mmCIF file of C-alpha atoms in Angstrom:
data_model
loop_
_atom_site.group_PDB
_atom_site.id
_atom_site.type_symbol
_atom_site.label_atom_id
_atom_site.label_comp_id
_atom_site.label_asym_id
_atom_site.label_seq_id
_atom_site.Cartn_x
_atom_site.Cartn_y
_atom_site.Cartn_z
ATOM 1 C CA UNK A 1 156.474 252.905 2.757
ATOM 2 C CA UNK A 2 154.772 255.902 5.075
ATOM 3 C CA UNK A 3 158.077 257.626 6.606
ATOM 4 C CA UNK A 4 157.919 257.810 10.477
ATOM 5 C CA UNK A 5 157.256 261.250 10.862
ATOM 6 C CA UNK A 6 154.311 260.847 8.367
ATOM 7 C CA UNK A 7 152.655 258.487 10.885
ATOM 8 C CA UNK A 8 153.527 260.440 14.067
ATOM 9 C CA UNK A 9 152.303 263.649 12.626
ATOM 10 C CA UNK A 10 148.683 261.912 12.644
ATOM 11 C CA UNK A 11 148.879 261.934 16.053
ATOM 12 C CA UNK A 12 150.161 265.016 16.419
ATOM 13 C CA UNK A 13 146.824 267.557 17.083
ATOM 14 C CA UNK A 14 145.542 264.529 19.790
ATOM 15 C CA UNK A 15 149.253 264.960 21.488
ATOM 16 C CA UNK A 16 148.770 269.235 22.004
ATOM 17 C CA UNK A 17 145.769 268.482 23.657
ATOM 18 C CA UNK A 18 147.377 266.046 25.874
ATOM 19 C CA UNK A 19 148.011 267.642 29.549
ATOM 20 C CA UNK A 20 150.511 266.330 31.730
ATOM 21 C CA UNK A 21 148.421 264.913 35.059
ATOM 22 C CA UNK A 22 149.915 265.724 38.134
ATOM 23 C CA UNK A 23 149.341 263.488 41.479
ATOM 24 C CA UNK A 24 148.778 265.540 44.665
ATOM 25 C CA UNK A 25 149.451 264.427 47.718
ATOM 26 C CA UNK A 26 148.527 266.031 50.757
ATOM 27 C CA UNK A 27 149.219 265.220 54.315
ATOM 28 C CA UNK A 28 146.891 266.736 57.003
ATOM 29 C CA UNK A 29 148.145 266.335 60.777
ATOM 30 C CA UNK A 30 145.029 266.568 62.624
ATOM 31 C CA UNK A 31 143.971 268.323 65.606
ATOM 32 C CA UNK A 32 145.439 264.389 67.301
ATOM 33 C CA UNK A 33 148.930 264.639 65.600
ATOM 34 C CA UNK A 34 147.970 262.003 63.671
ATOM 35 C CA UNK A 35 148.963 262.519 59.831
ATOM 36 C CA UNK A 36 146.510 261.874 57.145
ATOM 37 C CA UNK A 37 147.706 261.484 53.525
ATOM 38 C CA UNK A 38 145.416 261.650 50.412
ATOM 39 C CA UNK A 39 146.284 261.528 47.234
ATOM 40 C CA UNK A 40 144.800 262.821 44.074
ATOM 41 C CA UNK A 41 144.917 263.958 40.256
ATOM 42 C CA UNK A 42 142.110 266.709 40.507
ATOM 43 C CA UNK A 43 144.032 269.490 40.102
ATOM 44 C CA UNK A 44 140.493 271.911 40.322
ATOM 45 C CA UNK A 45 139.891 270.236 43.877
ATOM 46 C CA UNK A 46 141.142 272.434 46.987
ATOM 47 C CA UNK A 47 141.863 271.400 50.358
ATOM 48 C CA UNK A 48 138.820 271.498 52.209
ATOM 49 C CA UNK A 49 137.069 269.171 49.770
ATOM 50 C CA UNK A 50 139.608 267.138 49.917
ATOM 51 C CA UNK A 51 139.574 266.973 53.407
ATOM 52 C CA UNK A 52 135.571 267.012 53.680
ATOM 53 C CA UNK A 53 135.317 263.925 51.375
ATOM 54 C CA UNK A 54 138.044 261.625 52.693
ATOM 55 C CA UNK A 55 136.489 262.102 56.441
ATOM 56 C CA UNK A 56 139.917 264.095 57.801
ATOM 57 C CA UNK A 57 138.768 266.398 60.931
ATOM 58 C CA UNK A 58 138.246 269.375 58.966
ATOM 59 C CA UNK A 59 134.734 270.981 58.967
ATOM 60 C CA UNK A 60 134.321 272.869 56.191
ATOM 61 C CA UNK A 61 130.506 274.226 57.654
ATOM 62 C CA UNK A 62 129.682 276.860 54.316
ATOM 63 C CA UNK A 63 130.930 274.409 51.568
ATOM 64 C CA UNK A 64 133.428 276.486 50.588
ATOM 65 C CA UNK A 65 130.992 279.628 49.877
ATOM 66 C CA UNK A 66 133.704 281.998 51.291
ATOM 67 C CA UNK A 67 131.092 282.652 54.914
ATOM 68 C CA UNK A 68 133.005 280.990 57.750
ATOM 69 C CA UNK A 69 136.742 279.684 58.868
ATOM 70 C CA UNK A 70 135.866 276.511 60.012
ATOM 71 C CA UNK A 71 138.210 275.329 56.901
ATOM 72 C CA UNK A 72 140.853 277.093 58.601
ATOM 73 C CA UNK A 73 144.249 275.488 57.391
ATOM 74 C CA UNK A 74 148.107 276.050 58.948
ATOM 75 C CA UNK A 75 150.497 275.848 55.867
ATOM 76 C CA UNK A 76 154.336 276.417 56.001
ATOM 77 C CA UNK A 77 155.945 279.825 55.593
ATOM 78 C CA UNK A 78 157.786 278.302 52.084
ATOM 79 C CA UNK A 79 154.334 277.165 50.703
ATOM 80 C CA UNK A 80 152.707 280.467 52.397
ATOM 81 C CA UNK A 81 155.133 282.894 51.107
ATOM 82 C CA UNK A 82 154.857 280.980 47.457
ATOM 83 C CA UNK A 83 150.764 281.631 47.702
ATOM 84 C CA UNK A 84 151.672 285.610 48.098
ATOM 85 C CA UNK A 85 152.440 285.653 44.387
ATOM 86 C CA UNK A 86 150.447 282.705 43.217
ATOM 87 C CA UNK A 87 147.016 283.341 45.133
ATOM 88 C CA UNK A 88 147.098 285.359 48.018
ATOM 89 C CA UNK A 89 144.248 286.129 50.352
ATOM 90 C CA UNK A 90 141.492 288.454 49.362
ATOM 91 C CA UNK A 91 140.234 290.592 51.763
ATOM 92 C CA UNK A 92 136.836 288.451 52.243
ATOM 93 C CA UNK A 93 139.354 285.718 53.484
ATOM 94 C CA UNK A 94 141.420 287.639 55.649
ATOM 95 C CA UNK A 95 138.164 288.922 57.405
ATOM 96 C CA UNK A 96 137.097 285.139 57.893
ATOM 97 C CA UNK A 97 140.734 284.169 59.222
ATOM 98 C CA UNK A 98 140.440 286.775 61.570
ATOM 99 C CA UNK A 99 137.393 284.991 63.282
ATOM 100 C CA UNK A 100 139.552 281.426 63.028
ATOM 101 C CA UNK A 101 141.137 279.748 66.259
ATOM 102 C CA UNK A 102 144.477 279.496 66.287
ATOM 103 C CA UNK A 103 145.134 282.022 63.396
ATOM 104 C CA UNK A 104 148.757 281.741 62.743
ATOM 105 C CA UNK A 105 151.073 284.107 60.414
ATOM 106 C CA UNK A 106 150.414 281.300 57.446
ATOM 107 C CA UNK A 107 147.026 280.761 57.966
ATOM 108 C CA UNK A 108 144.515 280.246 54.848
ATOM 109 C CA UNK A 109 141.191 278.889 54.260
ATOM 110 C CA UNK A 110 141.670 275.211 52.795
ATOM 111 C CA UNK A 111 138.168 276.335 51.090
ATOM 112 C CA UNK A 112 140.260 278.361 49.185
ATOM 113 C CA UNK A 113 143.212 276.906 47.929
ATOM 114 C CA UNK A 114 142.875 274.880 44.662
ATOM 115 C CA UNK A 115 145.459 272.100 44.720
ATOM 116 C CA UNK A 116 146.201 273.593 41.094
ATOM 117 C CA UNK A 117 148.358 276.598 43.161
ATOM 118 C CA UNK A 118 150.261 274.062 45.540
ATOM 119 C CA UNK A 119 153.428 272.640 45.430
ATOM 120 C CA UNK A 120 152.078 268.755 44.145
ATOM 121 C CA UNK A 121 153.469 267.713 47.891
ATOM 122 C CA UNK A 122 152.290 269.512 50.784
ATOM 123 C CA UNK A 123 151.524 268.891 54.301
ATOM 124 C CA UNK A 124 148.796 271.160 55.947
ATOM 125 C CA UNK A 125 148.220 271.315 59.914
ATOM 126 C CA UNK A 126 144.951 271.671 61.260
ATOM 127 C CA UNK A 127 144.428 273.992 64.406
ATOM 128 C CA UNK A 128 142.645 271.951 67.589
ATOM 129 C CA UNK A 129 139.464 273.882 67.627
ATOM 130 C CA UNK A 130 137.279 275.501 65.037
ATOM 131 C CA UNK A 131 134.719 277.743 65.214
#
């Protein structure tokens, strides 16, 4: 009789290339108030297309080609300060936010921000006005 570990170790090189799938879920408040949440498992997918795909008021007018704000996104000083180390602004960005309405102190571009590099439970604000 095949001993357990005999049988499990079959399995074994199909197991290391298992990856554990996270769930995102990510609550936009809209310009409104109004709280959107979406959920996904793409961890490669970042806010604005997120956003873009589920119809939530975010614009996203370059497709994410780094050449406008209109993906401009409000995030909390714990998940802003967390992004300093993880993925913080290049200086392309920080030129776009500074053309965004309603820049705030933890502004990003949502066009920017893989859902890989976010807490997997986040709520985002979006300003009233973009330009």
């Amino acid at each position: 009789m095949q001993s357990f570990i005999a049988r499990v170790s079959r399995f074994t090189p199909r197991l290391r290339n298992f990856r554990a799938m996270t769930t995102y879920r990510v609550t936009y408040i809209e310009p409104s108030g109004e709280p959107v949440t979406l959920t996904t498992d793409n961890a490669e997918e970042n806010l604005m297309t997120l956003a873009v795909k589920n119809n939530v008021d975010l614009e996203g007018a370059c497709d994410g080609q780094l050449a406008c704000s209109t993906c401009h996104c409000i995030l909390s000083q714990e998940v802003y300060d967390d992004l300093q180390t993880k993925k913080p602004p290049t200086d392309e960005e920080l030129d776009l936010l500074a053309t965004a309405f309603g820049l705030t102190n933890t502004s990003h571009l949502g066009c920017q921000l893989p859902l890989k590099v976010l807490p997997s439970e986040i709520t985002v604000k979006l300003p009233s006005h973009s330009r």
